[in-house]
Amino acid sequence: TYLITVEVKDNGVPSLSTSEVITISVLDANEAPAIDALNAKLRRSVPENSIPGTIVKGGALAAQDPDIQQDIIFSIYDDPLVTLDSKYFNVDGKRGIISVKRNELNYEVKSIYVVYVLCTDSGFPSLQSEVVAITIELSNVNEAPIASFDGAEFSVYENTPVGSNLIMNSLAVYDVDVNDVTFTFTETSNNKMFNVDDNTGRIIVIGDLDYERTNVATLIISTRDSGGLNASGSIVVNILNVNEA
């Protein structure tokens, strides 16, 4: 509020004048809020494979509004023409906490997401802030290997010499984390005929192969990655007959 004294004077003789105090009230106009720029640049992260509702680490969003005592509501700016990343996350409107929306976060596919957010005040008319980019990094999580060899079938002739490789290459194992893997027999009744090389995964003949005694062997093999996770699979080895004198 401002008080101004206004005086008017004529040019008569004698000159006469009068004055009046005028009150000027400045009316409040709603001004747009703004998301805190330093807060928006904070490092935020979440583990891959997180389930919906998992809170993103790094702190809640913050905003300022020149107009006191107004509510501020945060929201995701989900415009596919700007970014496709926003669809994977939610933001709590009142608290500004970002969380996972979809169980589709895969570090090996995409490790950094850029989410766009804005906030809206409760003034009249309601005003929005500028859209701000938030960077979210995925942290890698070790995942169990897959025993791709499970169900495979091989053949070998009886009387094959001890030390021979049943297969020239390693048993097929898939690990998305590209870890080193080791192999072991976990269960077999034929462990006197075959062994598996811990490091290469090759099946090695270690005993006498006699078609007339045993013509099929089932081997159950476990593979473990360097993070301690494992998977198992079985293979079938057919022992082929050889004509003998």
PDB file of C-alpha atoms in Angstrom:
ATOM      1  CA  THR A   1       0.000   0.000   0.000  1.00  0.00           C
ATOM      2  CA  TYR A   2       1.227   3.459  -0.939  1.00  0.00           C
ATOM      3  CA  LEU A   3      -0.030   6.871   0.344  1.00  0.00           C
ATOM      4  CA  ILE A   4       0.325   9.832  -2.030  1.00  0.00           C
ATOM      5  CA  THR A   5      -0.576  13.423  -1.242  1.00  0.00           C
ATOM      6  CA  VAL A   6      -1.988  15.235  -4.263  1.00  0.00           C
ATOM      7  CA  GLU A   7      -2.299  19.056  -4.267  1.00  0.00           C
ATOM      8  CA  VAL A   8      -4.115  21.230  -6.813  1.00  0.00           C
ATOM      9  CA  LYS A   9      -3.632  24.995  -7.087  1.00  0.00           C
ATOM     10  CA  ASP A  10      -5.354  27.643  -9.239  1.00  0.00           C
ATOM     11  CA  ASN A  11      -3.769  30.759 -10.828  1.00  0.00           C
ATOM     12  CA  GLY A  12      -6.111  33.268  -9.277  1.00  0.00           C
ATOM     13  CA  VAL A  13      -5.140  36.144  -7.013  1.00  0.00           C
ATOM     14  CA  PRO A  14      -4.697  35.104  -4.400  1.00  0.00           C
ATOM     15  CA  SER A  15      -3.864  31.545  -5.523  1.00  0.00           C
ATOM     16  CA  LEU A  16      -5.904  28.932  -3.751  1.00  0.00           C
ATOM     17  CA  SER A  17      -5.121  25.274  -3.294  1.00  0.00           C
ATOM     18  CA  THR A  18      -6.373  22.058  -1.771  1.00  0.00           C
ATOM     19  CA  SER A  19      -4.784  18.626  -1.145  1.00  0.00           C
ATOM     20  CA  GLU A  20      -5.921  15.087  -0.664  1.00  0.00           C
ATOM     21  CA  VAL A  21      -4.231  11.884   0.447  1.00  0.00           C
ATOM     22  CA  ILE A  22      -4.723   9.059  -2.054  1.00  0.00           C
ATOM     23  CA  THR A  23      -4.220   5.400  -1.136  1.00  0.00           C
ATOM     24  CA  ILE A  24      -2.818   3.100  -3.826  1.00  0.00           C
ATOM     25  CA  SER A  25      -3.053  -0.641  -3.172  1.00  0.00           C
ATOM     26  CA  VAL A  26      -0.863  -2.996  -5.215  1.00  0.00           C
ATOM     27  CA  LEU A  27      -2.788  -6.177  -6.049  1.00  0.00           C
ATOM     28  CA  ASP A  28      -0.981  -9.493  -6.030  1.00  0.00           C
ATOM     29  CA  ALA A  29      -0.551 -11.193  -9.414  1.00  0.00           C
ATOM     30  CA  ASN A  30       0.190 -14.902  -9.577  1.00  0.00           C
ATOM     31  CA  GLU A  31       3.748 -15.688 -10.731  1.00  0.00           C
ATOM     32  CA  ALA A  32       4.993 -18.984 -12.108  1.00  0.00           C
ATOM     33  CA  PRO A  33       6.911 -21.408  -9.868  1.00  0.00           C
ATOM     34  CA  ALA A  34      10.336 -22.743 -10.810  1.00  0.00           C
ATOM     35  CA  ILE A  35      12.025 -26.090 -10.230  1.00  0.00           C
ATOM     36  CA  ASP A  36      15.296 -25.669  -8.343  1.00  0.00           C
ATOM     37  CA  ALA A  37      18.072 -25.841 -10.945  1.00  0.00           C
ATOM     38  CA  LEU A  38      20.773 -27.144  -8.589  1.00  0.00           C
ATOM     39  CA  ASN A  39      18.451 -29.813  -7.243  1.00  0.00           C
ATOM     40  CA  ALA A  40      17.613 -30.914 -10.778  1.00  0.00           C
ATOM     41  CA  LYS A  41      21.324 -31.559 -11.459  1.00  0.00           C
ATOM     42  CA  LEU A  42      21.759 -33.926  -8.508  1.00  0.00           C
ATOM     43  CA  ARG A  43      22.955 -37.434  -9.381  1.00  0.00           C
ATOM     44  CA  ARG A  44      19.982 -39.795  -9.276  1.00  0.00           C
ATOM     45  CA  SER A  45      20.116 -43.561  -9.704  1.00  0.00           C
ATOM     46  CA  VAL A  46      18.115 -46.761  -9.366  1.00  0.00           C
ATOM     47  CA  PRO A  47      19.102 -50.438  -9.808  1.00  0.00           C
ATOM     48  CA  GLU A  48      18.094 -52.176 -13.027  1.00  0.00           C
ATOM     49  CA  ASN A  49      15.155 -54.604 -12.805  1.00  0.00           C
ATOM     50  CA  SER A  50      13.581 -52.477 -10.047  1.00  0.00           C
ATOM     51  CA  ILE A  51       9.896 -53.159  -9.503  1.00  0.00           C
ATOM     52  CA  PRO A  52       7.284 -50.397  -9.903  1.00  0.00           C
ATOM     53  CA  GLY A  53       7.218 -48.152  -6.852  1.00  0.00           C
ATOM     54  CA  THR A  54      10.965 -48.343  -6.202  1.00  0.00           C
ATOM     55  CA  ILE A  55      12.177 -44.878  -5.165  1.00  0.00           C
ATOM     56  CA  VAL A  56      14.952 -43.309  -7.233  1.00  0.00           C
ATOM     57  CA  LYS A  57      17.946 -42.420  -5.073  1.00  0.00           C
ATOM     58  CA  GLY A  58      19.273 -38.858  -5.043  1.00  0.00           C
ATOM     59  CA  GLY A  59      16.563 -36.880  -3.304  1.00  0.00           C
ATOM     60  CA  ALA A  60      13.159 -35.404  -4.019  1.00  0.00           C
ATOM     61  CA  LEU A  61      12.586 -32.540  -6.439  1.00  0.00           C
ATOM     62  CA  ALA A  62      12.479 -29.005  -5.047  1.00  0.00           C
ATOM     63  CA  ALA A  63      10.797 -25.839  -6.339  1.00  0.00           C
ATOM     64  CA  GLN A  64      10.302 -22.180  -5.410  1.00  0.00           C
ATOM     65  CA  ASP A  65       7.320 -19.895  -5.876  1.00  0.00           C
ATOM     66  CA  PRO A  66       7.447 -16.104  -5.332  1.00  0.00           C
ATOM     67  CA  ASP A  67       3.854 -16.302  -4.125  1.00  0.00           C
ATOM     68  CA  ILE A  68       3.849 -17.523  -0.541  1.00  0.00           C
ATOM     69  CA  GLN A  69       1.401 -20.065   0.831  1.00  0.00           C
ATOM     70  CA  GLN A  70       0.724 -21.702  -2.502  1.00  0.00           C
ATOM     71  CA  ASP A  71       0.715 -25.443  -3.101  1.00  0.00           C
ATOM     72  CA  ILE A  72       3.122 -26.793  -5.710  1.00  0.00           C
ATOM     73  CA  ILE A  73       2.350 -29.992  -7.612  1.00  0.00           C
ATOM     74  CA  PHE A  74       5.065 -31.869  -9.526  1.00  0.00           C
ATOM     75  CA  SER A  75       4.320 -33.907 -12.641  1.00  0.00           C
ATOM     76  CA  ILE A  76       6.065 -35.825 -15.416  1.00  0.00           C
ATOM     77  CA  TYR A  77       6.188 -34.132 -18.812  1.00  0.00           C
ATOM     78  CA  ASP A  78       5.400 -37.160 -20.944  1.00  0.00           C
ATOM     79  CA  ASP A  79       5.652 -35.959 -24.517  1.00  0.00           C
ATOM     80  CA  PRO A  80       6.841 -38.686 -26.934  1.00  0.00           C
ATOM     81  CA  LEU A  81       8.107 -35.993 -29.288  1.00  0.00           C
ATOM     82  CA  VAL A  82      10.553 -34.880 -26.592  1.00  0.00           C
ATOM     83  CA  THR A  83      11.527 -38.121 -24.876  1.00  0.00           C
ATOM     84  CA  LEU A  84      10.407 -41.727 -24.522  1.00  0.00           C
ATOM     85  CA  ASP A  85      12.129 -42.092 -21.142  1.00  0.00           C
ATOM     86  CA  SER A  86       9.474 -40.356 -19.059  1.00  0.00           C
ATOM     87  CA  LYS A  87       7.054 -43.272 -19.411  1.00  0.00           C
ATOM     88  CA  TYR A  88       9.275 -45.410 -17.169  1.00  0.00           C
ATOM     89  CA  PHE A  89       8.978 -43.168 -14.095  1.00  0.00           C
ATOM     90  CA  ASN A  90       6.439 -41.487 -11.809  1.00  0.00           C
ATOM     91  CA  VAL A  91       6.754 -38.452  -9.565  1.00  0.00           C
ATOM     92  CA  ASP A  92       4.826 -37.909  -6.355  1.00  0.00           C
ATOM     93  CA  GLY A  93       2.894 -34.699  -6.989  1.00  0.00           C
ATOM     94  CA  LYS A  94       3.227 -33.258  -3.488  1.00  0.00           C
ATOM     95  CA  ARG A  95       6.560 -34.651  -2.310  1.00  0.00           C
ATOM     96  CA  GLY A  96       8.522 -34.573  -5.582  1.00  0.00           C
ATOM     97  CA  ILE A  97       9.807 -38.125  -5.068  1.00  0.00           C
ATOM     98  CA  ILE A  98      10.625 -39.954  -8.323  1.00  0.00           C
ATOM     99  CA  SER A  99       9.861 -43.684  -8.509  1.00  0.00           C
ATOM    100  CA  VAL A 100       9.886 -46.507 -11.051  1.00  0.00           C
ATOM    101  CA  LYS A 101       6.695 -46.894 -13.076  1.00  0.00           C
ATOM    102  CA  ARG A 102       7.409 -49.877 -15.329  1.00  0.00           C
ATOM    103  CA  ASN A 103       9.352 -53.055 -14.685  1.00  0.00           C
ATOM    104  CA  GLU A 104      11.383 -52.680 -17.880  1.00  0.00           C
ATOM    105  CA  LEU A 105      14.658 -51.101 -16.751  1.00  0.00           C
ATOM    106  CA  ASN A 106      17.543 -53.095 -18.224  1.00  0.00           C
ATOM    107  CA  TYR A 107      21.093 -51.806 -17.738  1.00  0.00           C
ATOM    108  CA  GLU A 108      22.400 -53.872 -20.651  1.00  0.00           C
ATOM    109  CA  VAL A 109      19.871 -52.227 -22.994  1.00  0.00           C
ATOM    110  CA  LYS A 110      19.957 -48.640 -21.690  1.00  0.00           C
ATOM    111  CA  SER A 111      21.851 -47.283 -18.682  1.00  0.00           C
ATOM    112  CA  ILE A 112      20.897 -43.566 -18.633  1.00  0.00           C
ATOM    113  CA  TYR A 113      17.398 -42.098 -18.763  1.00  0.00           C
ATOM    114  CA  VAL A 114      16.422 -38.439 -19.148  1.00  0.00           C
ATOM    115  CA  VAL A 115      13.052 -37.611 -17.584  1.00  0.00           C
ATOM    116  CA  TYR A 116      11.334 -34.253 -18.036  1.00  0.00           C
ATOM    117  CA  VAL A 117       9.376 -32.755 -15.124  1.00  0.00           C
ATOM    118  CA  LEU A 118       7.508 -29.565 -14.319  1.00  0.00           C
ATOM    119  CA  CYS A 119       5.494 -28.113 -11.444  1.00  0.00           C
ATOM    120  CA  THR A 120       2.208 -26.230 -11.199  1.00  0.00           C
ATOM    121  CA  ASP A 121       1.101 -23.751  -8.507  1.00  0.00           C
ATOM    122  CA  SER A 122      -2.311 -23.342  -6.916  1.00  0.00           C
ATOM    123  CA  GLY A 123      -2.749 -19.672  -7.870  1.00  0.00           C
ATOM    124  CA  PHE A 124      -5.419 -18.160 -10.082  1.00  0.00           C
ATOM    125  CA  PRO A 125      -4.874 -18.598 -12.851  1.00  0.00           C
ATOM    126  CA  SER A 126      -2.718 -21.651 -12.166  1.00  0.00           C
ATOM    127  CA  LEU A 127       0.751 -21.339 -13.688  1.00  0.00           C
ATOM    128  CA  GLN A 128       3.367 -23.905 -14.681  1.00  0.00           C
ATOM    129  CA  SER A 129       7.133 -23.849 -14.418  1.00  0.00           C
ATOM    130  CA  GLU A 130       9.482 -24.437 -17.295  1.00  0.00           C
ATOM    131  CA  VAL A 131      10.131 -28.086 -18.159  1.00  0.00           C
ATOM    132  CA  VAL A 132      13.372 -29.373 -16.602  1.00  0.00           C
ATOM    133  CA  ALA A 133      15.432 -32.458 -17.535  1.00  0.00           C
ATOM    134  CA  ILE A 134      16.301 -34.951 -14.784  1.00  0.00           C
ATOM    135  CA  THR A 135      19.020 -37.547 -15.461  1.00  0.00           C
ATOM    136  CA  ILE A 136      18.600 -40.996 -13.893  1.00  0.00           C
ATOM    137  CA  GLU A 137      21.375 -43.573 -14.084  1.00  0.00           C
ATOM    138  CA  LEU A 138      20.758 -47.311 -13.831  1.00  0.00           C
ATOM    139  CA  SER A 139      23.135 -49.318 -11.660  1.00  0.00           C
ATOM    140  CA  ASN A 140      24.057 -52.775 -12.916  1.00  0.00           C
ATOM    141  CA  VAL A 141      22.790 -55.837 -11.045  1.00  0.00           C
ATOM    142  CA  ASN A 142      24.386 -59.248 -11.503  1.00  0.00           C
ATOM    143  CA  GLU A 143      22.010 -61.662 -13.179  1.00  0.00           C
ATOM    144  CA  ALA A 144      22.207 -65.434 -13.227  1.00  0.00           C
ATOM    145  CA  PRO A 145      23.672 -67.109 -16.308  1.00  0.00           C
ATOM    146  CA  ILE A 146      21.441 -69.165 -18.590  1.00  0.00           C
ATOM    147  CA  ALA A 147      22.416 -72.764 -19.275  1.00  0.00           C
ATOM    148  CA  SER A 148      21.803 -72.661 -23.013  1.00  0.00           C
ATOM    149  CA  PHE A 149      23.188 -76.200 -23.297  1.00  0.00           C
ATOM    150  CA  ASP A 150      20.220 -77.600 -21.353  1.00  0.00           C
ATOM    151  CA  GLY A 151      18.602 -80.380 -23.376  1.00  0.00           C
ATOM    152  CA  ALA A 152      21.518 -80.757 -25.790  1.00  0.00           C
ATOM    153  CA  GLU A 153      22.353 -84.199 -27.137  1.00  0.00           C
ATOM    154  CA  PHE A 154      25.765 -85.489 -28.233  1.00  0.00           C
ATOM    155  CA  SER A 155      27.166 -88.744 -29.546  1.00  0.00           C
ATOM    156  CA  VAL A 156      30.479 -90.491 -29.048  1.00  0.00           C
ATOM    157  CA  TYR A 157      31.786 -93.891 -30.178  1.00  0.00           C
ATOM    158  CA  GLU A 158      32.520 -96.551 -27.625  1.00  0.00           C
ATOM    159  CA  ASN A 159      36.205 -97.173 -26.932  1.00  0.00           C
ATOM    160  CA  THR A 160      36.983 -93.475 -27.483  1.00  0.00           C
ATOM    161  CA  PRO A 161      40.367 -92.864 -25.777  1.00  0.00           C
ATOM    162  CA  VAL A 162      40.500 -91.344 -22.299  1.00  0.00           C
ATOM    163  CA  GLY A 163      41.276 -87.608 -22.495  1.00  0.00           C
ATOM    164  CA  SER A 164      39.292 -87.065 -25.700  1.00  0.00           C
ATOM    165  CA  ASN A 165      36.940 -84.091 -25.890  1.00  0.00           C
ATOM    166  CA  LEU A 166      33.311 -84.988 -26.391  1.00  0.00           C
ATOM    167  CA  ILE A 167      32.812 -81.541 -27.971  1.00  0.00           C
ATOM    168  CA  MET A 168      35.463 -79.192 -29.282  1.00  0.00           C
ATOM    169  CA  ASN A 169      33.864 -76.032 -27.928  1.00  0.00           C
ATOM    170  CA  SER A 170      32.632 -75.003 -24.511  1.00  0.00           C
ATOM    171  CA  LEU A 171      29.079 -75.784 -23.455  1.00  0.00           C
ATOM    172  CA  ALA A 172      26.888 -72.850 -24.455  1.00  0.00           C
ATOM    173  CA  VAL A 173      26.144 -70.452 -21.580  1.00  0.00           C
ATOM    174  CA  TYR A 174      24.594 -66.990 -21.863  1.00  0.00           C
ATOM    175  CA  ASP A 175      25.373 -64.318 -19.287  1.00  0.00           C
ATOM    176  CA  VAL A 176      24.099 -60.788 -19.935  1.00  0.00           C
ATOM    177  CA  ASP A 177      26.745 -59.414 -17.550  1.00  0.00           C
ATOM    178  CA  VAL A 178      29.554 -61.042 -19.551  1.00  0.00           C
ATOM    179  CA  ASN A 179      30.988 -62.632 -16.412  1.00  0.00           C
ATOM    180  CA  ASP A 180      33.474 -65.480 -16.316  1.00  0.00           C
ATOM    181  CA  VAL A 181      31.711 -68.795 -15.658  1.00  0.00           C
ATOM    182  CA  THR A 182      32.853 -72.115 -14.247  1.00  0.00           C
ATOM    183  CA  PHE A 183      31.370 -75.596 -14.723  1.00  0.00           C
ATOM    184  CA  THR A 184      30.844 -78.552 -12.402  1.00  0.00           C
ATOM    185  CA  PHE A 185      28.929 -81.822 -12.397  1.00  0.00           C
ATOM    186  CA  THR A 186      26.107 -81.505  -9.895  1.00  0.00           C
ATOM    187  CA  GLU A 187      24.555 -84.929 -10.336  1.00  0.00           C
ATOM    188  CA  THR A 188      25.402 -87.888 -12.526  1.00  0.00           C
ATOM    189  CA  SER A 189      25.510 -91.655 -12.340  1.00  0.00           C
ATOM    190  CA  ASN A 190      28.034 -91.656 -15.160  1.00  0.00           C
ATOM    191  CA  ASN A 191      30.820 -89.726 -13.495  1.00  0.00           C
ATOM    192  CA  LYS A 192      33.271 -92.558 -14.111  1.00  0.00           C
ATOM    193  CA  MET A 193      32.994 -92.027 -17.855  1.00  0.00           C
ATOM    194  CA  PHE A 194      32.930 -88.226 -18.244  1.00  0.00           C
ATOM    195  CA  ASN A 195      34.087 -85.060 -16.585  1.00  0.00           C
ATOM    196  CA  VAL A 196      33.678 -81.367 -17.340  1.00  0.00           C
ATOM    197  CA  ASP A 197      36.550 -78.899 -17.484  1.00  0.00           C
ATOM    198  CA  ASP A 198      35.844 -76.243 -14.835  1.00  0.00           C
ATOM    199  CA  ASN A 199      37.017 -73.357 -16.993  1.00  0.00           C
ATOM    200  CA  THR A 200      36.341 -74.345 -20.604  1.00  0.00           C
ATOM    201  CA  GLY A 201      33.133 -76.319 -20.150  1.00  0.00           C
ATOM    202  CA  ARG A 202      34.367 -79.072 -22.430  1.00  0.00           C
ATOM    203  CA  ILE A 203      33.181 -82.609 -21.735  1.00  0.00           C
ATOM    204  CA  ILE A 204      36.119 -84.989 -21.406  1.00  0.00           C
ATOM    205  CA  VAL A 205      36.197 -88.787 -21.572  1.00  0.00           C
ATOM    206  CA  ILE A 206      37.752 -90.107 -18.345  1.00  0.00           C
ATOM    207  CA  GLY A 207      36.740 -93.751 -18.394  1.00  0.00           C
ATOM    208  CA  ASP A 208      35.947 -96.774 -20.503  1.00  0.00           C
ATOM    209  CA  LEU A 209      33.025 -96.266 -22.919  1.00  0.00           C
ATOM    210  CA  ASP A 210      31.338 -99.595 -23.556  1.00  0.00           C
ATOM    211  CA  TYR A 211      28.164 -99.606 -25.666  1.00  0.00           C
ATOM    212  CA  GLU A 212      27.245-103.084 -24.488  1.00  0.00           C
ATOM    213  CA  ARG A 213      27.317-101.918 -20.855  1.00  0.00           C
ATOM    214  CA  THR A 214      25.928 -98.355 -21.115  1.00  0.00           C
ATOM    215  CA  ASN A 215      24.696 -96.741 -24.342  1.00  0.00           C
ATOM    216  CA  VAL A 216      23.133 -93.544 -22.954  1.00  0.00           C
ATOM    217  CA  ALA A 217      24.462 -91.203 -20.281  1.00  0.00           C
ATOM    218  CA  THR A 218      22.659 -88.201 -18.808  1.00  0.00           C
ATOM    219  CA  LEU A 219      24.909 -85.511 -17.338  1.00  0.00           C
ATOM    220  CA  ILE A 220      23.635 -82.725 -15.099  1.00  0.00           C
ATOM    221  CA  ILE A 221      26.005 -79.762 -15.123  1.00  0.00           C
ATOM    222  CA  SER A 222      26.008 -76.560 -13.087  1.00  0.00           C
ATOM    223  CA  THR A 223      27.528 -73.282 -14.238  1.00  0.00           C
ATOM    224  CA  ARG A 224      28.372 -70.414 -11.880  1.00  0.00           C
ATOM    225  CA  ASP A 225      29.257 -66.820 -12.749  1.00  0.00           C
ATOM    226  CA  SER A 226      31.886 -64.695 -11.006  1.00  0.00           C
ATOM    227  CA  GLY A 227      29.129 -62.977  -9.026  1.00  0.00           C
ATOM    228  CA  GLY A 228      28.119 -66.252  -7.366  1.00  0.00           C
ATOM    229  CA  LEU A 229      24.914 -66.957  -9.296  1.00  0.00           C
ATOM    230  CA  ASN A 230      24.391 -70.289 -11.012  1.00  0.00           C
ATOM    231  CA  ALA A 231      22.227 -72.263 -13.392  1.00  0.00           C
ATOM    232  CA  SER A 232      21.974 -75.966 -14.189  1.00  0.00           C
ATOM    233  CA  GLY A 233      21.171 -77.998 -17.248  1.00  0.00           C
ATOM    234  CA  SER A 234      21.335 -81.566 -18.461  1.00  0.00           C
ATOM    235  CA  ILE A 235      22.816 -83.096 -21.585  1.00  0.00           C
ATOM    236  CA  VAL A 236      22.384 -86.561 -23.089  1.00  0.00           C
ATOM    237  CA  VAL A 237      25.363 -88.478 -24.446  1.00  0.00           C
ATOM    238  CA  ASN A 238      24.649 -91.369 -26.804  1.00  0.00           C
ATOM    239  CA  ILE A 239      27.401 -93.979 -26.888  1.00  0.00           C
ATOM    240  CA  LEU A 240      27.552 -95.443 -30.389  1.00  0.00           C
ATOM    241  CA  ASN A 241      28.316 -99.059 -31.107  1.00  0.00           C
ATOM    242  CA  VAL A 242      31.533-100.035 -32.846  1.00  0.00           C
ATOM    243  CA  ASN A 243      31.952-103.450 -34.479  1.00  0.00           C
ATOM    244  CA  GLU A 244      34.425-105.419 -32.479  1.00  0.00           C
ATOM    245  CA  ALA A 245      36.270-108.604 -33.342  1.00  0.00           C
TER     246      ALA A 245
END
